[in-house]
Amino acid sequence: MSFSITLPDGSKKDFTDAVSISDLAHGIGTSLGKAALGAKVNGQIVALDYKLSKNAEVAIITDRDEEGLAILRDTVAFVLEAVAKKVYPEIHFGEHGTDDEGFYVDTDKENQIKINELPDLEKAVKKVIKAGEKIASCMMSKDELADIFNDDPYKSEMLKAEKGDQVQVYKLGDFIDFGFDALLPNTGKIKQFKLLSVAGAYWKGQSSNPMLQRISGTAFFKKADLDADIKRREEIKERDHRTIGRDLDLFFVDPKVGAGLPYWMPKGATIRRVVERYIIDKEVADGYQHVYTPVLMNVDAYKTSGHWAHYRDDMFPPMDMGDGEMLELRPMNCPSHIQIYKHHIRSYRELPIRIAELGMMHRYEKSGALSGLQRVREMTLNDGHTFVTLDQVQSEFSKILTLILDVYKDFDITDYYFRLSYRDPKNTKKYFANDEMWERSQSMLKKAMDDMGLDYVEAEGEAAFYGPKLDIQTKTALGADETMSTIQLDFMLPERFNLTYVGQDGEEHRPVMIHRGIVGTMERFIAYLIEIYKGAFPTWLAPVQVEVIPVNLDAHSDYAKKVRDELNKRGFRAEADLRNEKLGYKIRESQTQKVPYTLVLGDKELKDKGVNVRRYGTEEEVAKSFDEFISEIKQDVKSYSREE
RNA sequence: GCCACUUUAGCUCAGGAGGUAGAGCACCGCCGUGGUAAGGAGGAGGUCCUCAGUUCAAAUCUGGGAAGUGGCUCCA
């Protein structure tokens, strides 16, 4: 027997006998041998004791590789299981796994694990780590394992899902488990770990299944990395829009007056107003006609649209008006805009017709889903519907996408990706039944993206029930994926509402409807802006753009008021801090409130008719004439958030 | 909606072996008149989330409910 191993640098090593990953690594170099944690063999992750016996491409994994971290985290998860089994003999385990954040183990036992039991579990794991116990691996037959796990419903089910007849298992003392790619050979190799939380998670991720307890934690090779990660988690909290929203007095949600119903304080309202005016101007310039339509609508419209059948549980219950009329708080604006379209007979000459509105709508989101401004029960959507002929779909699509990307530049939004959201072919029940329509519209979307040369991911099961869509996905401070913008093709509603236009041939034709949102809902968008700017809004959006501070109240208040008034007269948002406090106190507050410009006015400025400017985030003081300052801030506002 | 945790002053939080509570910041007036991140001493402020139960007595113990947080599920 002879075979050769190809290493990442292209070099080859020949062997006549089977060789373990560990020996291979030692053979390459002593330090690599020590650092080796596992290997990738033809792309598959294996443990150190894996025996190579045929030609293969092998890359040794060390703590510098992402896969190394996954091996470490899997090992901690495994040791945690072994320890938990000792502490709670009746415990069962569900799924376990690792991700960017760390690792998790799903558990099930009579009495749920409480958060205050975590420190004891952590201590017990540390003890095992210190003892440096051996983690053994071997192959076992499914039958043998089925006997071992016969009283464990979760493991039995997972075992069935394993491929092949032989399953790789790991052992620590009496404890045995499977489903790991590779583990470290000894508990002593675990360096830094921390248990973070216990939370609920449905077995196999389905809400109809029992709920298990998920213990989450994280692990690193170096203490500095763990410390940095803990610090990162704290910083994320500081960037959370709810924290900043409170500190800067932007908005609040008071459960006593209504969960999920936000109140916009003057400063938050200012930001929102600037965004609303901006987006309306932008859309009007792009050919949209802005309208106002009522938040109440006869429930029949939602029965026609199909929303009632699909989403009734997430809608507010209809109001019975007593005379047979049932009014519904609208959960979306499409049927309203359809009414606008239907109000006249439409000619092909008019198309595309673009209707837009900042439409307020209500959705009865489940209480557990509500979160600050990110998930609410009343929201205002930057909504728009364009009605086009079949021939116009692609050009309209790219026109909308161009607008979106232009808007992103103005807000300096750079961290996003495109997702083509298709229906789930296995679950067609949820979707409008018309295979040909789905095939056609999905390929139209794909072609439009390809023609524009844009990268995207394709996701089945993410479509709207009436059609496929392009979603533009961003991330919140806490790392959750969320849809910022969307373009949706809809062949269904025009059918349901019998929308028509008169063509050149004098006959009636069916238009295609495109639903689109540029910045999504005001609530979610402003939550997003708070997080990307960390509360330090660029000047054009800042609720207070200029804070004017007199050095001495008696001597300089009049001048401060005059400067403030002059700024306000020119359309800037300026405030004068005339409270009876020390200068340092006011400067501090101006900084913690993240005001872009702080002007200090004293004897010098009064004499020169000038201002002393401190830009947020700097410690420089710059003396300027009033006119110089005006042209600086004017330029600043005009540039939006663009980095130029 | 499900699992865990939490809910005390406007905010952030202490405390409470059952006898109706405290700090810092914020707020109000007083003294201080200051040049770039907190001047000083004081005052006011509470349905201890809510509804029941146990008790002479409940903010504290028990149970139901609501909301918040972290997850899970969902998100037109």
JSON list of C-alpha atoms in Angstrom, two decimals, chain A residues 427-568:
[
{"chain": "A", "resi": 427, "resn": "ASN", "atom": "CA", "xyz": [-44.60, 24.25, 0.75]},
{"chain": "A", "resi": 428, "resn": "THR", "atom": "CA", "xyz": [-46.63, 25.69, -2.09]},
{"chain": "A", "resi": 429, "resn": "LYS", "atom": "CA", "xyz": [-49.71, 25.87, 0.11]},
{"chain": "A", "resi": 430, "resn": "LYS", "atom": "CA", "xyz": [-48.51, 29.08, 1.66]},
{"chain": "A", "resi": 431, "resn": "TYR", "atom": "CA", "xyz": [-48.19, 30.73, -1.74]},
{"chain": "A", "resi": 432, "resn": "PHE", "atom": "CA", "xyz": [-50.46, 31.92, -4.49]},
{"chain": "A", "resi": 433, "resn": "ALA", "atom": "CA", "xyz": [-51.03, 28.85, -6.64]},
{"chain": "A", "resi": 434, "resn": "ASN", "atom": "CA", "xyz": [-49.82, 29.46, -10.15]},
{"chain": "A", "resi": 435, "resn": "ASP", "atom": "CA", "xyz": [-46.62, 27.63, -10.98]},
{"chain": "A", "resi": 436, "resn": "GLU", "atom": "CA", "xyz": [-46.12, 29.34, -14.29]},
{"chain": "A", "resi": 437, "resn": "MET", "atom": "CA", "xyz": [-46.37, 32.76, -12.66]},
{"chain": "A", "resi": 438, "resn": "TRP", "atom": "CA", "xyz": [-43.78, 31.84, -10.03]},
{"chain": "A", "resi": 439, "resn": "GLU", "atom": "CA", "xyz": [-41.35, 30.40, -12.53]},
{"chain": "A", "resi": 440, "resn": "ARG", "atom": "CA", "xyz": [-41.68, 33.41, -14.77]},
{"chain": "A", "resi": 441, "resn": "SER", "atom": "CA", "xyz": [-41.40, 36.09, -12.13]},
{"chain": "A", "resi": 442, "resn": "GLN", "atom": "CA", "xyz": [-38.54, 34.39, -10.30]},
{"chain": "A", "resi": 443, "resn": "SER", "atom": "CA", "xyz": [-36.51, 34.14, -13.47]},
{"chain": "A", "resi": 444, "resn": "MET", "atom": "CA", "xyz": [-37.36, 37.76, -14.37]},
{"chain": "A", "resi": 445, "resn": "LEU", "atom": "CA", "xyz": [-35.89, 38.87, -11.05]},
{"chain": "A", "resi": 446, "resn": "LYS", "atom": "CA", "xyz": [-32.80, 36.79, -11.49]},
{"chain": "A", "resi": 447, "resn": "LYS", "atom": "CA", "xyz": [-32.26, 38.08, -15.01]},
{"chain": "A", "resi": 448, "resn": "ALA", "atom": "CA", "xyz": [-32.63, 41.67, -13.90]},
{"chain": "A", "resi": 449, "resn": "MET", "atom": "CA", "xyz": [-29.99, 41.16, -11.20]},
{"chain": "A", "resi": 450, "resn": "ASP", "atom": "CA", "xyz": [-27.66, 39.35, -13.56]},
{"chain": "A", "resi": 451, "resn": "ASP", "atom": "CA", "xyz": [-28.06, 42.08, -16.18]},
{"chain": "A", "resi": 452, "resn": "MET", "atom": "CA", "xyz": [-27.10, 44.65, -13.58]},
{"chain": "A", "resi": 453, "resn": "GLY", "atom": "CA", "xyz": [-24.09, 42.53, -12.67]},
{"chain": "A", "resi": 454, "resn": "LEU", "atom": "CA", "xyz": [-24.94, 42.32, -8.97]},
{"chain": "A", "resi": 455, "resn": "ASP", "atom": "CA", "xyz": [-24.13, 39.50, -6.56]},
{"chain": "A", "resi": 456, "resn": "TYR", "atom": "CA", "xyz": [-26.94, 37.96, -4.58]},
{"chain": "A", "resi": 457, "resn": "VAL", "atom": "CA", "xyz": [-27.93, 34.95, -2.53]},
{"chain": "A", "resi": 458, "resn": "GLU", "atom": "CA", "xyz": [-31.03, 32.96, -3.35]},
{"chain": "A", "resi": 459, "resn": "ALA", "atom": "CA", "xyz": [-33.37, 31.97, -0.52]},
{"chain": "A", "resi": 460, "resn": "GLU", "atom": "CA", "xyz": [-36.28, 29.61, -0.88]},
{"chain": "A", "resi": 461, "resn": "GLY", "atom": "CA", "xyz": [-39.27, 30.15, 1.37]},
{"chain": "A", "resi": 462, "resn": "GLU", "atom": "CA", "xyz": [-38.66, 33.89, 1.87]},
{"chain": "A", "resi": 463, "resn": "ALA", "atom": "CA", "xyz": [-41.07, 35.14, -0.78]},
{"chain": "A", "resi": 464, "resn": "ALA", "atom": "CA", "xyz": [-44.29, 37.05, -0.11]},
{"chain": "A", "resi": 465, "resn": "PHE", "atom": "CA", "xyz": [-47.34, 34.86, -0.63]},
{"chain": "A", "resi": 466, "resn": "TYR", "atom": "CA", "xyz": [-48.20, 36.82, -3.78]},
{"chain": "A", "resi": 467, "resn": "GLY", "atom": "CA", "xyz": [-44.80, 36.84, -5.43]},
{"chain": "A", "resi": 468, "resn": "PRO", "atom": "CA", "xyz": [-41.00, 36.66, -5.26]},
{"chain": "A", "resi": 469, "resn": "LYS", "atom": "CA", "xyz": [-38.88, 39.62, -4.21]},
{"chain": "A", "resi": 470, "resn": "LEU", "atom": "CA", "xyz": [-35.46, 41.13, -3.97]},
{"chain": "A", "resi": 471, "resn": "ASP", "atom": "CA", "xyz": [-34.67, 41.89, -0.34]},
{"chain": "A", "resi": 472, "resn": "ILE", "atom": "CA", "xyz": [-31.76, 44.01, 0.72]},
{"chain": "A", "resi": 473, "resn": "GLN", "atom": "CA", "xyz": [-30.56, 42.70, 4.04]},
{"chain": "A", "resi": 474, "resn": "THR", "atom": "CA", "xyz": [-28.72, 44.60, 6.75]},
{"chain": "A", "resi": 475, "resn": "LYS", "atom": "CA", "xyz": [-27.72, 43.77, 10.30]},
{"chain": "A", "resi": 476, "resn": "THR", "atom": "CA", "xyz": [-28.79, 45.29, 13.62]},
{"chain": "A", "resi": 477, "resn": "ALA", "atom": "CA", "xyz": [-26.27, 46.11, 16.35]},
{"chain": "A", "resi": 478, "resn": "LEU", "atom": "CA", "xyz": [-27.16, 42.81, 17.97]},
{"chain": "A", "resi": 479, "resn": "GLY", "atom": "CA", "xyz": [-26.31, 41.03, 14.74]},
{"chain": "A", "resi": 480, "resn": "ALA", "atom": "CA", "xyz": [-29.82, 40.09, 13.62]},
{"chain": "A", "resi": 481, "resn": "ASP", "atom": "CA", "xyz": [-30.48, 40.09, 9.88]},
{"chain": "A", "resi": 482, "resn": "GLU", "atom": "CA", "xyz": [-33.21, 42.46, 8.83]},
{"chain": "A", "resi": 483, "resn": "THR", "atom": "CA", "xyz": [-34.76, 43.58, 5.57]},
{"chain": "A", "resi": 484, "resn": "MET", "atom": "CA", "xyz": [-34.11, 47.24, 4.83]},
{"chain": "A", "resi": 485, "resn": "SER", "atom": "CA", "xyz": [-35.40, 47.53, 1.28]},
{"chain": "A", "resi": 486, "resn": "THR", "atom": "CA", "xyz": [-37.51, 45.29, -0.89]},
{"chain": "A", "resi": 487, "resn": "ILE", "atom": "CA", "xyz": [-38.77, 45.05, -4.47]},
{"chain": "A", "resi": 488, "resn": "GLN", "atom": "CA", "xyz": [-41.58, 42.57, -4.99]},
{"chain": "A", "resi": 489, "resn": "LEU", "atom": "CA", "xyz": [-43.15, 41.38, -8.21]},
{"chain": "A", "resi": 490, "resn": "ASP", "atom": "CA", "xyz": [-46.87, 40.76, -8.00]},
{"chain": "A", "resi": 491, "resn": "PHE", "atom": "CA", "xyz": [-49.03, 39.15, -10.68]},
{"chain": "A", "resi": 492, "resn": "MET", "atom": "CA", "xyz": [-51.67, 38.11, -8.18]},
{"chain": "A", "resi": 493, "resn": "LEU", "atom": "CA", "xyz": [-53.25, 41.27, -6.76]},
{"chain": "A", "resi": 494, "resn": "PRO", "atom": "CA", "xyz": [-53.85, 42.82, -10.21]},
{"chain": "A", "resi": 495, "resn": "GLU", "atom": "CA", "xyz": [-55.78, 39.64, -10.95]},
{"chain": "A", "resi": 496, "resn": "ARG", "atom": "CA", "xyz": [-57.70, 39.59, -7.67]},
{"chain": "A", "resi": 497, "resn": "PHE", "atom": "CA", "xyz": [-58.70, 43.24, -7.94]},
{"chain": "A", "resi": 498, "resn": "ASN", "atom": "CA", "xyz": [-59.25, 43.03, -11.68]},
{"chain": "A", "resi": 499, "resn": "LEU", "atom": "CA", "xyz": [-56.82, 45.85, -12.50]},
{"chain": "A", "resi": 500, "resn": "THR", "atom": "CA", "xyz": [-56.65, 46.83, -16.14]},
{"chain": "A", "resi": 501, "resn": "TYR", "atom": "CA", "xyz": [-55.23, 49.34, -18.52]},
{"chain": "A", "resi": 502, "resn": "VAL", "atom": "CA", "xyz": [-56.31, 50.05, -22.08]},
{"chain": "A", "resi": 503, "resn": "GLY", "atom": "CA", "xyz": [-53.62, 49.11, -24.56]},
{"chain": "A", "resi": 504, "resn": "GLN", "atom": "CA", "xyz": [-52.75, 50.56, -27.94]},
{"chain": "A", "resi": 505, "resn": "ASP", "atom": "CA", "xyz": [-55.07, 47.96, -29.43]},
{"chain": "A", "resi": 506, "resn": "GLY", "atom": "CA", "xyz": [-58.01, 49.38, -27.49]},
{"chain": "A", "resi": 507, "resn": "GLU", "atom": "CA", "xyz": [-58.35, 46.19, -25.46]},
{"chain": "A", "resi": 508, "resn": "GLU", "atom": "CA", "xyz": [-58.07, 45.77, -21.69]},
{"chain": "A", "resi": 509, "resn": "HIS", "atom": "CA", "xyz": [-54.78, 44.38, -20.40]},
{"chain": "A", "resi": 510, "resn": "ARG", "atom": "CA", "xyz": [-53.54, 43.29, -16.98]},
{"chain": "A", "resi": 511, "resn": "PRO", "atom": "CA", "xyz": [-50.75, 45.40, -15.43]},
{"chain": "A", "resi": 512, "resn": "VAL", "atom": "CA", "xyz": [-48.00, 43.96, -13.23]},
{"chain": "A", "resi": 513, "resn": "MET", "atom": "CA", "xyz": [-47.71, 45.46, -9.77]},
{"chain": "A", "resi": 514, "resn": "ILE", "atom": "CA", "xyz": [-44.34, 46.07, -8.14]},
{"chain": "A", "resi": 515, "resn": "HIS", "atom": "CA", "xyz": [-44.33, 46.63, -4.37]},
{"chain": "A", "resi": 516, "resn": "ARG", "atom": "CA", "xyz": [-41.25, 48.45, -3.15]},
{"chain": "A", "resi": 517, "resn": "GLY", "atom": "CA", "xyz": [-39.84, 49.95, 0.00]},
{"chain": "A", "resi": 518, "resn": "ILE", "atom": "CA", "xyz": [-36.71, 52.08, -0.02]},
{"chain": "A", "resi": 519, "resn": "VAL", "atom": "CA", "xyz": [-35.95, 52.73, 3.64]},
{"chain": "A", "resi": 520, "resn": "GLY", "atom": "CA", "xyz": [-38.57, 50.40, 5.10]},
{"chain": "A", "resi": 521, "resn": "THR", "atom": "CA", "xyz": [-40.55, 51.63, 8.07]},
{"chain": "A", "resi": 522, "resn": "MET", "atom": "CA", "xyz": [-39.62, 54.87, 9.77]},
{"chain": "A", "resi": 523, "resn": "GLU", "atom": "CA", "xyz": [-39.40, 53.01, 13.06]},
{"chain": "A", "resi": 524, "resn": "ARG", "atom": "CA", "xyz": [-36.98, 50.37, 11.92]},
{"chain": "A", "resi": 525, "resn": "PHE", "atom": "CA", "xyz": [-34.99, 52.71, 9.73]},
{"chain": "A", "resi": 526, "resn": "ILE", "atom": "CA", "xyz": [-34.37, 55.19, 12.49]},
{"chain": "A", "resi": 527, "resn": "ALA", "atom": "CA", "xyz": [-33.47, 52.39, 14.89]},
{"chain": "A", "resi": 528, "resn": "TYR", "atom": "CA", "xyz": [-30.97, 51.31, 12.25]},
{"chain": "A", "resi": 529, "resn": "LEU", "atom": "CA", "xyz": [-29.57, 54.83, 11.81]},
{"chain": "A", "resi": 530, "resn": "ILE", "atom": "CA", "xyz": [-29.18, 55.20, 15.57]},
{"chain": "A", "resi": 531, "resn": "GLU", "atom": "CA", "xyz": [-27.14, 52.03, 15.60]},
{"chain": "A", "resi": 532, "resn": "ILE", "atom": "CA", "xyz": [-24.89, 52.70, 12.61]},
{"chain": "A", "resi": 533, "resn": "TYR", "atom": "CA", "xyz": [-24.15, 56.25, 13.75]},
{"chain": "A", "resi": 534, "resn": "LYS", "atom": "CA", "xyz": [-24.01, 55.22, 17.44]},
{"chain": "A", "resi": 535, "resn": "GLY", "atom": "CA", "xyz": [-26.22, 58.21, 18.19]},
{"chain": "A", "resi": 536, "resn": "ALA", "atom": "CA", "xyz": [-23.73, 60.68, 16.68]},
{"chain": "A", "resi": 537, "resn": "PHE", "atom": "CA", "xyz": [-25.95, 61.77, 13.82]},
{"chain": "A", "resi": 538, "resn": "PRO", "atom": "CA", "xyz": [-24.41, 63.49, 10.84]},
{"chain": "A", "resi": 539, "resn": "THR", "atom": "CA", "xyz": [-25.27, 67.17, 10.81]},
{"chain": "A", "resi": 540, "resn": "TRP", "atom": "CA", "xyz": [-28.11, 66.96, 8.30]},
{"chain": "A", "resi": 541, "resn": "LEU", "atom": "CA", "xyz": [-29.97, 64.54, 10.59]},
{"chain": "A", "resi": 542, "resn": "ALA", "atom": "CA", "xyz": [-28.89, 65.71, 14.05]},
{"chain": "A", "resi": 543, "resn": "PRO", "atom": "CA", "xyz": [-31.84, 66.88, 16.17]},
{"chain": "A", "resi": 544, "resn": "VAL", "atom": "CA", "xyz": [-29.72, 69.73, 17.53]},
{"chain": "A", "resi": 545, "resn": "GLN", "atom": "CA", "xyz": [-27.07, 70.78, 15.06]},
{"chain": "A", "resi": 546, "resn": "VAL", "atom": "CA", "xyz": [-25.50, 73.63, 17.00]},
{"chain": "A", "resi": 547, "resn": "GLU", "atom": "CA", "xyz": [-25.26, 74.20, 20.76]},
{"chain": "A", "resi": 548, "resn": "VAL", "atom": "CA", "xyz": [-24.47, 77.80, 21.61]},
{"chain": "A", "resi": 549, "resn": "ILE", "atom": "CA", "xyz": [-22.84, 78.32, 25.03]},
{"chain": "A", "resi": 550, "resn": "PRO", "atom": "CA", "xyz": [-22.12, 81.73, 26.55]},
{"chain": "A", "resi": 551, "resn": "VAL", "atom": "CA", "xyz": [-19.09, 81.89, 28.83]},
{"chain": "A", "resi": 552, "resn": "ASN", "atom": "CA", "xyz": [-20.74, 84.31, 31.21]},
{"chain": "A", "resi": 553, "resn": "LEU", "atom": "CA", "xyz": [-24.51, 84.52, 31.46]},
{"chain": "A", "resi": 554, "resn": "ASP", "atom": "CA", "xyz": [-24.67, 88.25, 32.18]},
{"chain": "A", "resi": 555, "resn": "ALA", "atom": "CA", "xyz": [-22.09, 89.35, 29.67]},
{"chain": "A", "resi": 556, "resn": "HIS", "atom": "CA", "xyz": [-22.69, 86.99, 26.76]},
{"chain": "A", "resi": 557, "resn": "SER", "atom": "CA", "xyz": [-26.30, 85.74, 26.84]},
{"chain": "A", "resi": 558, "resn": "ASP", "atom": "CA", "xyz": [-27.56, 88.37, 24.43]},
{"chain": "A", "resi": 559, "resn": "TYR", "atom": "CA", "xyz": [-24.88, 87.55, 21.90]},
{"chain": "A", "resi": 560, "resn": "ALA", "atom": "CA", "xyz": [-25.57, 83.81, 22.30]},
{"chain": "A", "resi": 561, "resn": "LYS", "atom": "CA", "xyz": [-29.27, 84.37, 21.65]},
{"chain": "A", "resi": 562, "resn": "LYS", "atom": "CA", "xyz": [-28.49, 86.47, 18.64]},
{"chain": "A", "resi": 563, "resn": "VAL", "atom": "CA", "xyz": [-26.22, 83.81, 17.14]},
{"chain": "A", "resi": 564, "resn": "ARG", "atom": "CA", "xyz": [-28.81, 81.13, 17.83]},
{"chain": "A", "resi": 565, "resn": "ASP", "atom": "CA", "xyz": [-31.58, 83.18, 16.20]},
{"chain": "A", "resi": 566, "resn": "GLU", "atom": "CA", "xyz": [-29.46, 83.92, 13.16]},
{"chain": "A", "resi": 567, "resn": "LEU", "atom": "CA", "xyz": [-28.78, 80.18, 12.75]},
{"chain": "A", "resi": 568, "resn": "ASN", "atom": "CA", "xyz": [-32.43, 79.28, 13.15]}
]
